[in-house]
Amino acid sequence: MSEAPASPSPTPGERDLGRSSRGASVLGWSLALAGSALLMVAGLFLVRWVEQGPTPPYLQGDGLEAPGKAAVHERAPKPGNLLRLAGSGSNLPLTRALADAFVATRPWLRIRVHESIGSGGGIKAIDDQVIEIGLASRPLKEREQQLGLVAVPYARVAVVVAANPSVPVRSVAREELLDYWGKRRTHWDDGSPVVVLQREPGDSSHLAAAKAIPGF
């Protein structure tokens, strides 16, 4: 499927893994509690080691410009044995571990895993041909499906509820959790205030929790 070119020197600060052709790749997943991971791929061949890459300078928001406002992003040339990945931050730890394991047996390959730019950012980056695989933590939206991308489930990641070690409660029932989230309960058993921190509504982790816990 590919030749094994000579190993290029890794650039400091990059995370390397492999290569692919545009046939449209997107890698995504829906986190635990009811999500499914997807990987949109076209034709890929992978790389050498995984270093951390700089955050790509594209897309903010949901990852797609409004109709009639096509953004133009200049594509920098890349080595033929380099695969670039970017997208949802939820996917990064597992994806980097997979990249490390893959390139460990393919020393001529390189995979660059960028910092989080969000699911929409990863999808947009693939459409702009500045990466080969996009990471998504949700299914493709209808307008994204029109880009000709292919989504392939590949993993599940847990969404958890965590508390500071100082919290006097060791476990809560689902109904109690909803009361804390809905601010119907504002204090712990010892009288200390409950401060709820959560992902923004619409975030894939938030949606996964809402699907698993009705009323969340």
Short mmCIF file of C-alpha atoms in Angstrom, two decimals:
data_model
loop_
_atom_site.label_atom_id
_atom_site.label_comp_id
_atom_site.label_asym_id
_atom_site.label_seq_id
_atom_site.Cartn_x
_atom_site.Cartn_y
_atom_site.Cartn_z
CA MET A 1 0.00 0.00 0.00
CA SER A 2 3.01 2.21 0.37
CA GLU A 3 6.72 2.32 0.05
CA ALA A 4 8.94 2.76 3.03
CA PRO A 5 10.78 6.01 2.42
CA ALA A 6 13.87 6.96 4.34
CA SER A 7 13.15 8.11 7.82
CA PRO A 8 13.04 11.93 7.92
CA SER A 9 14.27 13.77 10.96
CA PRO A 10 11.40 14.67 13.26
CA THR A 11 10.71 18.34 13.79
CA PRO A 12 10.95 19.39 17.45
CA GLY A 13 7.55 19.85 18.98
CA GLU A 14 5.73 17.64 16.47
CA ARG A 15 3.79 14.52 17.10
CA ASP A 16 4.30 12.13 14.19
CA LEU A 17 2.45 9.10 12.90
CA GLY A 18 1.71 8.44 9.21
CA ARG A 19 0.20 9.35 5.86
CA SER A 20 -2.96 9.12 3.81
CA SER A 21 -4.67 10.45 0.72
CA ARG A 22 -7.58 12.82 0.77
CA GLY A 23 -10.42 10.47 -0.14
CA ALA A 24 -11.58 12.24 2.99
CA SER A 25 -10.53 11.00 6.36
CA VAL A 26 -12.14 11.77 9.66
CA LEU A 27 -11.57 10.12 12.89
CA GLY A 28 -14.08 10.47 15.57
CA TRP A 29 -15.77 8.98 18.51
CA SER A 30 -18.58 9.53 20.91
CA LEU A 31 -17.41 9.15 24.44
CA ALA A 32 -18.55 6.42 26.77
CA LEU A 33 -21.92 6.54 28.38
CA ALA A 34 -23.35 5.92 24.89
CA GLY A 35 -21.01 7.41 22.38
CA SER A 36 -19.20 5.73 19.54
CA ALA A 37 -15.83 6.66 18.14
CA LEU A 38 -15.46 7.31 14.48
CA LEU A 39 -12.48 7.38 12.23
CA MET A 40 -12.90 8.83 8.80
CA VAL A 41 -10.22 7.62 6.54
CA ALA A 42 -9.30 7.62 2.89
CA GLY A 43 -6.00 5.94 2.23
CA LEU A 44 -3.40 6.06 4.85
CA PHE A 45 0.04 4.88 5.61
CA LEU A 46 1.64 5.60 8.89
CA VAL A 47 4.79 7.01 10.37
CA ARG A 48 7.51 7.00 12.89
CA TRP A 49 7.03 8.36 16.36
CA VAL A 50 4.48 10.51 18.03
CA GLU A 51 5.55 13.97 19.03
CA GLN A 52 3.25 16.77 19.96
CA GLY A 53 2.46 19.13 17.09
CA PRO A 54 1.50 22.81 17.20
CA THR A 55 -2.19 23.70 17.15
CA PRO A 56 -3.24 24.20 13.51
CA PRO A 57 -4.45 27.76 12.82
CA TYR A 58 -7.80 26.88 11.33
CA LEU A 59 -11.38 27.01 12.25
CA GLN A 60 -13.10 28.21 15.31
CA GLY A 61 -16.71 27.59 16.18
CA ASP A 62 -18.44 24.51 14.84
CA GLY A 63 -15.89 23.92 12.11
CA LEU A 64 -17.82 25.00 9.01
CA GLU A 65 -18.14 28.45 7.49
CA ALA A 66 -21.51 29.86 6.56
CA PRO A 67 -22.65 29.19 2.97
CA GLY A 68 -20.92 31.46 0.49
CA LYS A 69 -17.96 32.07 2.79
CA ALA A 70 -15.46 29.46 1.77
CA ALA A 71 -12.21 29.94 3.62
CA VAL A 72 -8.95 29.45 1.79
CA HIS A 73 -6.16 27.82 3.77
CA GLU A 74 -2.71 27.45 2.29
CA ARG A 75 -1.45 23.88 2.44
CA ALA A 76 2.17 23.49 3.44
CA PRO A 77 4.07 20.64 1.79
CA LYS A 78 4.70 17.60 3.97
CA PRO A 79 6.96 14.54 3.81
CA GLY A 80 5.44 11.58 1.99
CA ASN A 81 5.53 9.34 5.08
CA LEU A 82 3.75 11.74 7.44
CA LEU A 83 0.15 11.32 8.63
CA ARG A 84 -1.44 14.35 10.31
CA LEU A 85 -4.33 14.06 12.76
CA ALA A 86 -6.36 16.76 14.51
CA GLY A 87 -9.82 17.32 15.96
CA SER A 88 -11.67 16.52 19.18
CA GLY A 89 -9.63 16.80 22.37
CA SER A 90 -11.53 13.88 23.90
CA ASN A 91 -9.81 11.55 21.48
CA LEU A 92 -6.23 12.69 21.95
CA PRO A 93 -4.90 10.51 24.82
CA LEU A 94 -6.13 7.24 23.32
CA THR A 95 -5.21 8.25 19.78
CA ARG A 96 -1.67 9.11 20.84
CA ALA A 97 -1.32 5.76 22.59
CA LEU A 98 -2.52 3.99 19.43
CA ALA A 99 -0.11 6.04 17.35
CA ASP A 100 2.82 5.15 19.61
CA ALA A 101 2.02 1.45 19.38
CA PHE A 102 1.57 1.55 15.61
CA VAL A 103 4.76 3.38 14.75
CA ALA A 104 6.80 1.29 17.19
CA THR A 105 6.81 -1.46 14.57
CA ARG A 106 7.13 0.90 11.60
CA PRO A 107 10.18 3.11 12.27
CA TRP A 108 10.08 4.68 8.79
CA LEU A 109 6.65 6.21 9.44
CA ARG A 110 5.65 9.39 11.26
CA ILE A 111 2.37 10.48 12.81
CA ARG A 112 1.70 14.04 13.93
CA VAL A 113 -1.16 14.40 16.41
CA HIS A 114 -2.08 18.06 16.86
CA GLU A 115 -3.64 19.67 19.90
CA SER A 116 -7.44 19.90 20.12
CA ILE A 117 -9.30 21.97 17.53
CA GLY A 118 -12.69 20.35 18.19
CA SER A 119 -14.69 17.87 16.15
CA GLY A 120 -15.87 20.51 13.70
CA GLY A 121 -12.34 21.82 13.35
CA GLY A 122 -11.04 18.36 12.48
CA ILE A 123 -13.75 17.87 9.85
CA LYS A 124 -13.04 21.29 8.34
CA ALA A 125 -9.30 20.62 8.32
CA ILE A 126 -9.83 17.42 6.33
CA ASP A 127 -12.01 19.24 3.83
CA ASP A 128 -9.26 21.86 3.50
CA GLN A 129 -6.74 19.03 2.96
CA VAL A 130 -4.44 20.22 5.73
CA ILE A 131 -4.68 16.93 7.66
CA GLU A 132 -5.34 13.33 6.67
CA ILE A 133 -7.44 12.09 9.62
CA GLY A 134 -9.89 14.13 11.68
CA LEU A 135 -10.96 13.23 15.21
CA ALA A 136 -14.66 13.62 15.98
CA SER A 137 -16.57 12.85 19.16
CA ARG A 138 -19.95 12.84 17.46
CA PRO A 139 -21.66 11.60 14.30
CA LEU A 140 -21.33 13.72 11.18
CA LYS A 141 -23.97 16.39 10.71
CA GLU A 142 -25.99 16.31 7.50
CA ARG A 143 -24.03 19.14 5.89
CA GLU A 144 -20.76 17.47 6.89
CA GLN A 145 -21.86 14.23 5.24
CA GLN A 146 -22.08 16.17 1.99
CA LEU A 147 -18.30 16.68 2.12
CA GLY A 148 -17.80 13.06 1.08
CA LEU A 149 -16.19 11.94 4.33
CA VAL A 150 -16.30 8.41 5.73
CA ALA A 151 -16.85 7.82 9.46
CA VAL A 152 -15.49 4.62 11.01
CA PRO A 153 -16.17 3.81 14.72
CA TYR A 154 -12.97 2.76 16.47
CA ALA A 155 -13.19 3.31 20.22
CA ARG A 156 -15.20 4.33 23.25
CA VAL A 157 -13.99 6.72 25.93
CA ALA A 158 -15.51 7.05 29.39
CA VAL A 159 -17.33 10.16 30.53
CA VAL A 160 -17.17 10.37 34.32
CA VAL A 161 -18.46 12.52 37.15
CA ALA A 162 -15.64 13.46 39.51
CA ALA A 163 -15.44 15.41 42.76
CA ASN A 164 -12.71 17.00 44.83
CA PRO A 165 -11.27 14.61 47.47
CA SER A 166 -12.48 17.01 50.16
CA VAL A 167 -16.14 16.40 49.27
CA PRO A 168 -17.71 14.43 52.17
CA VAL A 169 -19.94 12.32 49.88
CA ARG A 170 -18.47 9.12 48.42
CA SER A 171 -21.29 8.36 45.97
CA VAL A 172 -24.57 9.85 44.77
CA ALA A 173 -27.69 8.38 43.20
CA ARG A 174 -28.70 9.48 39.71
CA GLU A 175 -31.55 11.58 41.10
CA GLU A 176 -29.18 13.32 43.51
CA LEU A 177 -26.77 14.05 40.69
CA LEU A 178 -29.56 15.73 38.74
CA ASP A 179 -30.44 17.78 41.83
CA TYR A 180 -26.85 18.98 42.14
CA TRP A 181 -26.70 19.81 38.43
CA GLY A 182 -30.08 21.56 38.53
CA LYS A 183 -29.08 23.52 41.66
CA ARG A 184 -31.96 22.05 43.64
CA ARG A 185 -29.31 20.88 46.08
CA THR A 186 -26.74 23.55 46.73
CA HIS A 187 -24.81 22.12 49.71
CA TRP A 188 -23.11 18.87 50.66
CA ASP A 189 -24.07 16.97 53.80
CA ASP A 190 -21.52 18.90 55.87
CA GLY A 191 -22.94 22.25 54.76
CA SER A 192 -20.17 23.14 52.31
CA PRO A 193 -21.38 24.65 49.01
CA VAL A 194 -21.66 22.59 45.83
CA VAL A 195 -19.84 24.16 42.88
CA VAL A 196 -20.71 22.48 39.58
CA LEU A 197 -18.20 22.60 36.73
CA GLN A 198 -19.14 21.06 33.40
CA ARG A 199 -18.46 21.12 29.68
CA GLU A 200 -20.50 23.58 27.64
CA PRO A 201 -23.92 22.42 26.40
CA GLY A 202 -23.52 20.81 23.00
CA ASP A 203 -20.08 19.40 23.83
CA SER A 204 -19.84 15.70 22.96
CA SER A 205 -19.15 14.68 26.57
CA HIS A 206 -22.17 16.64 27.75
CA LEU A 207 -24.36 15.06 25.07
CA ALA A 208 -23.17 11.56 25.98
CA ALA A 209 -24.05 12.15 29.63
CA ALA A 210 -27.44 13.58 28.70
CA LYS A 211 -28.19 10.50 26.59
CA ALA A 212 -27.28 8.13 29.42
CA ILE A 213 -28.97 10.14 32.20
CA PRO A 214 -32.43 11.43 31.22
CA GLY A 215 -32.97 14.92 32.56
CA PHE A 216 -29.26 15.77 32.68
#
